[in-house]
Amino acid sequence: MSSTRRAASTPTVTIPFPKGPRYGPATERAVLALLRSGRLSDTGRGAAIGELEDAFAKFTRTTHVLSFGSGTGSLMAALHGVRVTPDTGVLMSPMNWISAILAAFHAGSYPIFGDIESTSPNLDPAAVTTATNYSAVLVTHAFGIPARMDALGAATTRPIVEDASHAHGARYAGRPVGSWSAAGCFSLQGDKDVSGGEGGILTTNDRAVYERALTLGHHPHRLDAELTLPELLPLAATGAAYKLRMPALSAVIAHEQLSTLPARTAAAETNLAVLRQVLARLGAPVAVSGLGSGSTRGWYRVPLTVAHPVADPAALFAACRTERIPVRPHYPDWLRSPLLHDRALLLDFWPHLRHSPYNPPDPDAFPNYHLARRQTLLIKVPTVSAPEYMEQVGNGLARVTTSH
């Protein structure tokens, strides 16, 4: 093979993706201490659960925090907490993981969709203004980009729930995500910036939302200790029969992860700054999503917008993979999922829909969403210092997007 052909086949990114140990010595010590205590199950609010919830309350500047076994459980409980109903829907963006969509069904309601903004992966406030027949809004801070919570709040009088599963540590206009609305929800699944392996967190400043969410997933001792609302006191011994609480093991792991998040976030921010400089220097037709004043992003993914029309997103993605650029795939287009369109399937899982005005979404009715799916590359940014790696990623992105 000639040296020219060999050089042509060499990917631009030759450095392996930089990462430190996900769970360090402090986490190992905390897990070992819990194992030695023999208290892996917590039916109340013991030390492991209480310390994590208190840390998230301080982290998000909220009054009440409730832990769950998954982010999906926290979404389901939050929607129950804000009183969604079977005869009105939950308004949301299609730029979501499927769990957020299905949480509306689980909570006894159904999803209805609004388009995203043309300049953001998040729900458009204009879509909220024009929507009808919904009882709550579920706002996802997609790919860690904070949604415009002030504009969304001004667009509706109905309660808003934030899905902040991509946005641990993000702020909008100086205020933590998860604190802007009736309730915020965080996933602690293994791929998230704060992980307990599995788990979920609900944040709120509304005591009634907190207690209603408590009845959905926790029983019996915690309910007996914490319920105060007269209409909920009959549930103190039973709850609503679900068991959605978090294992103590997940809580101690997530607590340690939360304590290291600021250092990891700072490293990722520096790495993204290097990437911006490289792309600007090379004149690459790629833009990093900007944020408003006082806002910061989460680091689940970083969306990059390709400036010129992308005719074949799959080919562009494959070319990035060939260059070893750390691109990640978009979620499937859930608007076309059989589960949202097959009435027999829906009724098999959620019989309440027999008497519901739910209609399947029109998959082609959301132009900004479809444009974003074509024009957006999602990359993973290291959370350890990696300037040389980011230099190579920038060179690779310039090479691929210019040639495509």
Short mmCIF file of C-alpha atoms in Angstrom, two decimals:
data_model
loop_
_atom_site.label_atom_id
_atom_site.label_comp_id
_atom_site.label_asym_id
_atom_site.label_seq_id
_atom_site.Cartn_x
_atom_site.Cartn_y
_atom_site.Cartn_z
CA MET A 1 0.00 0.00 0.00
CA SER A 2 1.38 3.43 -0.90
CA SER A 3 2.08 5.99 1.78
CA THR A 4 -0.53 8.27 0.17
CA ARG A 5 -3.27 5.64 0.46
CA ARG A 6 -2.19 4.77 4.00
CA ALA A 7 -2.39 8.44 5.01
CA ALA A 8 -5.83 8.78 3.43
CA SER A 9 -7.16 5.86 5.47
CA THR A 10 -5.87 7.20 8.80
CA PRO A 11 -8.64 8.77 10.89
CA THR A 12 -8.17 12.34 12.02
CA VAL A 13 -8.78 11.46 15.67
CA THR A 14 -6.07 9.07 16.79
CA ILE A 15 -6.24 9.69 20.56
CA PRO A 16 -8.67 7.39 22.44
CA PHE A 17 -11.60 9.13 24.10
CA PRO A 18 -10.14 10.58 27.34
CA LYS A 19 -11.83 9.57 30.56
CA GLY A 20 -11.01 9.02 34.18
CA PRO A 21 -12.42 6.29 36.42
CA ARG A 22 -16.20 6.71 36.57
CA TYR A 23 -16.45 5.62 40.20
CA GLY A 24 -13.39 6.47 42.27
CA PRO A 25 -12.04 5.51 45.70
CA ALA A 26 -14.50 7.74 47.60
CA THR A 27 -17.41 5.93 45.95
CA GLU A 28 -15.86 2.55 46.76
CA ARG A 29 -15.50 3.55 50.43
CA ALA A 30 -19.11 4.77 50.59
CA VAL A 31 -20.42 1.57 49.00
CA LEU A 32 -18.34 -0.62 51.30
CA ALA A 33 -19.55 1.26 54.37
CA LEU A 34 -23.14 0.74 53.28
CA LEU A 35 -22.58 -2.96 52.64
CA ARG A 36 -21.04 -3.36 56.07
CA SER A 37 -24.03 -1.60 57.64
CA GLY A 38 -26.33 -4.25 56.17
CA ARG A 39 -29.00 -1.63 55.35
CA LEU A 40 -29.47 -1.86 51.58
CA SER A 41 -33.23 -1.29 51.71
CA ASP A 42 -34.78 1.87 53.10
CA THR A 43 -38.52 2.10 53.62
CA GLY A 44 -38.23 5.51 55.25
CA ARG A 45 -35.74 8.32 54.78
CA GLY A 46 -32.55 6.89 56.23
CA ALA A 47 -29.04 8.30 56.05
CA ALA A 48 -28.18 7.31 52.48
CA ILE A 49 -31.47 8.52 50.99
CA GLY A 50 -31.69 11.61 53.18
CA GLU A 51 -28.13 12.76 52.43
CA LEU A 52 -28.67 12.47 48.68
CA GLU A 53 -32.00 14.30 48.79
CA ASP A 54 -30.54 17.07 50.95
CA ALA A 55 -27.59 17.43 48.58
CA PHE A 56 -29.91 17.74 45.56
CA ALA A 57 -32.03 20.31 47.40
CA LYS A 58 -28.96 22.46 47.94
CA PHE A 59 -27.72 21.77 44.40
CA THR A 60 -31.00 22.86 42.76
CA ARG A 61 -32.03 25.45 45.38
CA THR A 62 -35.36 23.73 45.99
CA THR A 63 -37.26 23.03 49.19
CA HIS A 64 -38.35 19.43 48.68
CA VAL A 65 -36.53 16.53 47.00
CA LEU A 66 -37.77 12.99 46.55
CA SER A 67 -35.74 10.02 45.28
CA PHE A 68 -37.00 7.28 42.96
CA GLY A 69 -35.73 4.06 41.45
CA SER A 70 -35.54 5.62 37.98
CA GLY A 71 -35.90 8.90 36.15
CA THR A 72 -39.05 7.49 34.57
CA GLY A 73 -40.51 6.94 38.03
CA SER A 74 -39.77 10.54 38.97
CA LEU A 75 -41.51 11.81 35.80
CA MET A 76 -44.54 9.63 36.44
CA ALA A 77 -44.77 10.84 40.03
CA ALA A 78 -44.27 14.49 39.05
CA LEU A 79 -47.10 14.33 36.51
CA HIS A 80 -49.30 12.70 39.14
CA GLY A 81 -48.20 15.41 41.57
CA VAL A 82 -49.40 18.22 39.28
CA ARG A 83 -52.73 16.41 38.69
CA VAL A 84 -52.71 15.47 35.00
CA THR A 85 -55.99 13.96 33.86
CA PRO A 86 -57.26 11.32 31.39
CA ASP A 87 -59.32 13.85 29.42
CA THR A 88 -56.50 16.35 28.86
CA GLY A 89 -52.98 15.68 27.62
CA VAL A 90 -49.41 16.49 28.59
CA LEU A 91 -47.85 18.89 26.11
CA MET A 92 -44.23 18.08 25.22
CA SER A 93 -41.57 18.19 22.52
CA PRO A 94 -40.92 15.13 20.34
CA MET A 95 -37.18 15.67 20.99
CA ASN A 96 -37.32 13.30 23.94
CA TRP A 97 -36.34 9.88 25.16
CA ILE A 98 -39.31 7.52 24.99
CA SER A 99 -39.58 7.33 28.79
CA ALA A 100 -40.69 10.96 29.00
CA ILE A 101 -43.39 10.33 26.39
CA LEU A 102 -44.67 7.16 28.02
CA ALA A 103 -44.66 8.78 31.47
CA ALA A 104 -47.76 10.70 30.37
CA PHE A 105 -49.58 7.40 29.78
CA HIS A 106 -48.28 5.96 33.05
CA ALA A 107 -49.59 8.98 34.95
CA GLY A 108 -53.10 8.43 33.57
CA SER A 109 -52.95 11.01 30.79
CA TYR A 110 -51.47 10.99 27.27
CA PRO A 111 -48.84 12.91 25.26
CA ILE A 112 -49.54 15.71 22.82
CA PHE A 113 -46.70 17.30 20.92
CA GLY A 114 -45.51 20.79 20.05
CA ASP A 115 -42.63 21.70 17.78
CA ILE A 116 -39.21 22.79 19.00
CA GLU A 117 -37.68 26.21 18.41
CA SER A 118 -35.77 26.88 15.20
CA THR A 119 -32.68 27.83 17.23
CA SER A 120 -32.90 25.29 20.04
CA PRO A 121 -33.64 21.60 20.61
CA ASN A 122 -36.29 22.59 23.15
CA LEU A 123 -40.05 23.12 23.14
CA ASP A 124 -41.11 26.35 21.43
CA PRO A 125 -43.07 28.71 23.71
CA ALA A 126 -45.18 29.61 20.67
CA ALA A 127 -46.31 25.98 20.48
CA VAL A 128 -47.43 26.22 24.11
CA THR A 129 -49.37 29.42 23.45
CA THR A 130 -51.38 27.83 20.63
CA ALA A 131 -51.92 24.40 22.22
CA THR A 132 -55.29 23.34 23.62
CA ASN A 133 -56.69 20.58 25.82
CA TYR A 134 -53.65 19.94 27.98
CA SER A 135 -53.34 19.82 31.76
CA ALA A 136 -49.54 20.16 32.09
CA VAL A 137 -46.40 20.89 30.09
CA LEU A 138 -43.39 18.59 30.18
CA VAL A 139 -40.27 20.55 29.22
CA THR A 140 -37.13 18.59 28.40
CA HIS A 141 -33.79 20.42 28.60
CA ALA A 142 -32.65 18.49 25.54
CA PHE A 143 -28.98 17.52 25.33
CA GLY A 144 -28.21 19.73 28.32
CA ILE A 145 -29.37 22.98 26.67
CA PRO A 146 -31.63 24.80 29.16
CA ALA A 147 -35.08 25.57 27.81
CA ARG A 148 -36.32 29.17 27.93
CA MET A 149 -38.21 28.71 31.15
CA ASP A 150 -39.29 32.34 31.55
CA ALA A 151 -40.91 32.39 28.10
CA LEU A 152 -42.47 28.97 28.62
CA GLY A 153 -43.86 30.03 31.98
CA ALA A 154 -45.35 33.15 30.41
CA ALA A 155 -46.97 31.04 27.68
CA THR A 156 -49.21 28.99 29.99
CA THR A 157 -51.14 29.04 33.23
CA ARG A 158 -50.90 25.27 33.59
CA PRO A 159 -48.19 23.53 35.65
CA ILE A 160 -44.82 22.81 34.06
CA VAL A 161 -42.65 19.79 34.83
CA GLU A 162 -38.97 19.93 33.84
CA ASP A 163 -37.21 16.84 32.55
CA ALA A 164 -33.62 17.69 33.45
CA SER A 165 -32.21 14.22 32.81
CA HIS A 166 -29.69 15.66 30.31
CA ALA A 167 -28.93 18.75 32.31
CA HIS A 168 -27.42 18.03 35.72
CA GLY A 169 -25.84 21.27 36.89
CA ALA A 170 -27.28 23.38 34.08
CA ARG A 171 -28.65 26.84 34.77
CA TYR A 172 -31.01 29.10 32.90
CA ALA A 173 -30.55 32.84 33.54
CA GLY A 174 -28.54 32.03 36.65
CA ARG A 175 -31.11 29.70 38.19
CA PRO A 176 -30.69 25.90 38.37
CA VAL A 177 -32.83 23.78 36.09
CA GLY A 178 -35.29 21.79 38.15
CA SER A 179 -36.20 24.88 40.20
CA TRP A 180 -38.18 26.86 37.62
CA SER A 181 -41.37 24.83 37.62
CA ALA A 182 -43.88 22.86 39.64
CA ALA A 183 -41.45 19.93 39.62
CA GLY A 184 -38.10 18.97 38.12
CA CYS A 185 -36.94 15.45 37.31
CA PHE A 186 -33.42 14.03 36.97
CA SER A 187 -32.34 10.60 35.78
CA LEU A 188 -29.43 8.91 37.57
CA GLN A 189 -29.04 6.15 34.95
CA GLY A 190 -25.49 4.99 34.24
CA ASP A 191 -24.87 7.24 31.21
CA LYS A 192 -25.91 10.46 32.96
CA ASP A 193 -23.57 13.11 34.42
CA VAL A 194 -24.65 12.13 37.92
CA SER A 195 -25.25 8.40 38.13
CA GLY A 196 -26.32 5.93 40.75
CA GLY A 197 -26.33 3.13 38.19
CA GLU A 198 -30.08 3.65 38.18
CA GLY A 199 -32.26 6.15 39.98
CA GLY A 200 -34.28 9.34 39.71
CA ILE A 201 -34.78 12.60 41.58
CA LEU A 202 -37.81 14.88 41.84
CA THR A 203 -37.33 18.50 42.95
CA THR A 204 -40.07 20.95 43.89
CA ASN A 205 -40.88 23.99 45.99
CA ASP A 206 -44.53 22.94 46.26
CA ARG A 207 -45.37 20.85 49.32
CA ALA A 208 -48.60 19.54 47.79
CA VAL A 209 -46.78 18.29 44.66
CA TYR A 210 -44.17 16.67 46.91
CA GLU A 211 -46.73 14.83 49.05
CA ARG A 212 -48.80 13.66 46.07
CA ALA A 213 -45.62 12.34 44.41
CA LEU A 214 -44.64 10.68 47.69
CA THR A 215 -47.85 8.64 47.77
CA LEU A 216 -47.20 7.22 44.31
CA GLY A 217 -43.89 5.54 44.99
CA HIS A 218 -43.08 5.33 48.69
CA HIS A 219 -44.70 3.33 51.47
CA PRO A 220 -45.38 2.75 54.25
CA HIS A 221 -43.04 4.26 56.83
CA ARG A 222 -42.10 7.38 54.94
CA LEU A 223 -45.72 8.23 54.22
CA ASP A 224 -46.64 7.85 57.87
CA ALA A 225 -43.78 10.15 58.85
CA GLU A 226 -44.27 12.88 56.24
CA LEU A 227 -47.86 13.21 54.99
CA THR A 228 -49.63 16.32 56.28
CA LEU A 229 -52.34 17.12 53.72
CA PRO A 230 -55.74 15.99 55.06
CA GLU A 231 -56.85 14.51 51.73
CA LEU A 232 -53.71 12.31 51.60
CA LEU A 233 -53.60 11.12 55.21
CA PRO A 234 -55.82 8.07 54.47
CA LEU A 235 -52.95 6.83 52.27
CA ALA A 236 -50.39 6.87 55.09
CA ALA A 237 -50.58 3.11 55.60
CA THR A 238 -50.92 2.06 51.97
CA GLY A 239 -49.69 4.64 49.50
CA ALA A 240 -50.98 4.05 45.97
CA ALA A 241 -49.45 0.56 45.80
CA TYR A 242 -46.52 1.41 43.53
CA LYS A 243 -43.03 0.81 44.85
CA LEU A 244 -40.74 3.28 43.07
CA ARG A 245 -38.28 4.15 45.79
CA MET A 246 -34.52 4.28 45.27
CA PRO A 247 -32.18 1.56 46.59
CA ALA A 248 -29.79 2.89 49.23
CA LEU A 249 -26.84 1.60 47.16
CA SER A 250 -27.80 3.87 44.25
CA ALA A 251 -28.14 6.79 46.66
CA VAL A 252 -24.61 6.58 48.07
CA ILE A 253 -23.11 6.24 44.58
CA ALA A 254 -25.10 9.19 43.23
CA HIS A 255 -24.18 11.33 46.25
CA GLU A 256 -20.48 10.88 45.52
CA GLN A 257 -21.09 11.57 41.81
CA LEU A 258 -22.87 14.81 42.66
CA SER A 259 -19.90 15.99 44.72
CA THR A 260 -17.50 15.57 41.78
CA LEU A 261 -19.78 17.13 39.16
CA PRO A 262 -18.36 20.71 39.38
CA ALA A 263 -14.82 19.55 38.55
CA ARG A 264 -16.02 17.40 35.66
CA THR A 265 -18.21 20.23 34.36
CA ALA A 266 -15.29 22.69 34.44
CA ALA A 267 -13.10 20.29 32.45
CA ALA A 268 -15.84 19.78 29.85
CA GLU A 269 -16.33 23.54 29.51
CA THR A 270 -12.62 24.02 28.84
CA ASN A 271 -12.66 21.22 26.29
CA LEU A 272 -15.61 22.74 24.45
CA ALA A 273 -13.82 26.10 24.36
CA VAL A 274 -10.89 24.41 22.61
CA LEU A 275 -13.26 22.87 20.07
CA ARG A 276 -14.88 26.25 19.37
CA GLN A 277 -11.46 27.81 18.73
CA VAL A 278 -10.44 25.07 16.31
CA LEU A 279 -13.70 25.22 14.37
CA ALA A 280 -13.46 29.02 14.11
CA ARG A 281 -9.81 28.90 13.04
CA LEU A 282 -10.57 26.39 10.29
CA GLY A 283 -13.77 28.11 9.15
CA ALA A 284 -15.72 24.90 9.64
CA PRO A 285 -19.44 25.10 8.79
CA VAL A 286 -20.36 23.94 12.29
CA ALA A 287 -21.83 25.98 15.15
CA VAL A 288 -21.93 25.10 18.85
CA SER A 289 -25.32 25.89 20.35
CA GLY A 290 -25.10 29.16 22.24
CA LEU A 291 -26.62 29.96 25.62
CA GLY A 292 -28.17 33.12 27.00
CA SER A 293 -26.64 35.32 29.68
CA GLY A 294 -26.18 33.53 32.99
CA SER A 295 -26.99 30.12 31.49
CA THR A 296 -24.82 27.01 31.56
CA ARG A 297 -25.25 23.65 29.87
CA GLY A 298 -25.36 20.07 31.01
CA TRP A 299 -22.95 17.57 29.49
CA TYR A 300 -24.98 14.54 28.47
CA ARG A 301 -24.42 15.47 24.80
CA VAL A 302 -23.36 18.64 22.97
CA PRO A 303 -25.44 19.50 19.88
CA LEU A 304 -23.55 20.96 16.91
CA THR A 305 -25.47 22.55 14.03
CA VAL A 306 -24.16 22.03 10.48
CA ALA A 307 -24.55 25.28 8.54
CA HIS A 308 -25.10 23.90 5.05
CA PRO A 309 -28.03 21.59 4.15
CA VAL A 310 -27.37 17.96 5.07
CA ALA A 311 -28.86 15.76 2.35
CA ASP A 312 -27.87 12.45 3.92
CA PRO A 313 -27.59 12.57 7.74
CA ALA A 314 -26.72 8.87 7.93
CA ALA A 315 -23.78 9.32 5.57
CA LEU A 316 -22.53 12.32 7.55
CA PHE A 317 -22.78 10.35 10.78
CA ALA A 318 -20.90 7.42 9.25
CA ALA A 319 -18.16 9.75 7.99
CA CYS A 320 -17.77 11.18 11.49
CA ARG A 321 -17.47 7.68 12.90
CA THR A 322 -14.82 6.86 10.30
CA GLU A 323 -12.82 9.88 11.53
CA ARG A 324 -13.41 8.65 15.12
CA ILE A 325 -15.25 11.81 16.07
CA PRO A 326 -17.24 11.03 19.27
CA VAL A 327 -20.67 11.43 17.67
CA ARG A 328 -23.69 9.84 19.27
CA PRO A 329 -26.89 8.84 17.44
CA HIS A 330 -30.13 10.74 17.70
CA TYR A 331 -33.01 9.08 19.44
CA PRO A 332 -35.34 7.17 17.10
CA ASP A 333 -38.18 9.25 15.69
CA TRP A 334 -40.76 8.24 18.28
CA LEU A 335 -43.50 10.07 16.38
CA ARG A 336 -43.53 7.07 14.03
CA SER A 337 -43.45 4.44 16.76
CA PRO A 338 -46.18 1.78 16.44
CA LEU A 339 -46.88 2.16 20.14
CA LEU A 340 -48.20 5.69 19.59
CA HIS A 341 -50.34 4.67 16.61
CA ASP A 342 -51.65 1.15 17.33
CA ARG A 343 -54.80 1.53 19.41
CA ALA A 344 -54.87 -2.14 20.41
CA LEU A 345 -51.35 -1.90 21.80
CA LEU A 346 -52.16 1.29 23.67
CA LEU A 347 -55.31 -0.10 25.23
CA ASP A 348 -53.51 -3.27 26.28
CA PHE A 349 -51.19 -1.22 28.48
CA TRP A 350 -53.33 1.83 29.35
CA PRO A 351 -57.05 1.01 29.43
CA HIS A 352 -57.92 4.56 30.49
CA LEU A 353 -57.39 5.58 26.85
CA ARG A 354 -60.73 3.94 25.94
CA HIS A 355 -62.39 7.09 27.26
CA SER A 356 -59.66 9.55 26.29
CA PRO A 357 -59.46 12.05 23.41
CA TYR A 358 -55.92 10.86 22.61
CA ASN A 359 -55.02 10.96 18.91
CA PRO A 360 -51.77 9.65 17.41
CA PRO A 361 -49.36 12.39 16.33
CA ASP A 362 -48.90 13.39 12.71
CA PRO A 363 -45.24 12.41 12.21
CA ASP A 364 -44.68 15.11 9.57
CA ALA A 365 -46.25 18.02 11.44
CA PHE A 366 -43.14 19.31 13.21
CA PRO A 367 -40.78 21.01 10.71
CA ASN A 368 -38.25 22.40 13.20
CA TYR A 369 -37.91 19.02 14.88
CA HIS A 370 -37.23 17.26 11.58
CA LEU A 371 -34.80 19.98 10.47
CA ALA A 372 -32.87 19.62 13.72
CA ARG A 373 -32.63 15.86 13.25
CA ARG A 374 -31.05 16.43 9.83
CA GLN A 375 -28.75 19.32 10.70
CA THR A 376 -27.57 18.40 14.21
CA LEU A 377 -24.58 16.30 15.20
CA LEU A 378 -24.44 15.15 18.82
CA ILE A 379 -21.00 14.69 20.34
CA LYS A 380 -19.73 13.55 23.70
CA VAL A 381 -17.25 15.94 25.32
CA PRO A 382 -14.72 14.51 27.80
CA THR A 383 -15.04 15.55 31.43
CA VAL A 384 -11.27 15.38 32.02
CA SER A 385 -8.71 17.79 30.55
CA ALA A 386 -8.20 16.85 26.89
CA PRO A 387 -6.94 19.78 24.75
CA GLU A 388 -5.05 17.64 22.22
CA TYR A 389 -8.00 15.34 21.76
CA MET A 390 -10.38 18.28 21.20
CA GLU A 391 -7.94 19.73 18.65
CA GLN A 392 -8.17 16.50 16.71
CA VAL A 393 -11.96 16.40 17.00
CA GLY A 394 -12.17 19.94 15.63
CA ASN A 395 -9.92 19.04 12.71
CA GLY A 396 -12.05 15.98 12.00
CA LEU A 397 -15.31 17.92 12.11
CA ALA A 398 -13.92 20.54 9.75
CA ARG A 399 -12.76 17.84 7.37
CA VAL A 400 -16.03 15.92 7.35
CA THR A 401 -18.49 18.82 7.24
CA THR A 402 -16.53 20.61 4.50
CA SER A 403 -16.39 17.51 2.30
CA HIS A 404 -20.08 16.75 2.85
#
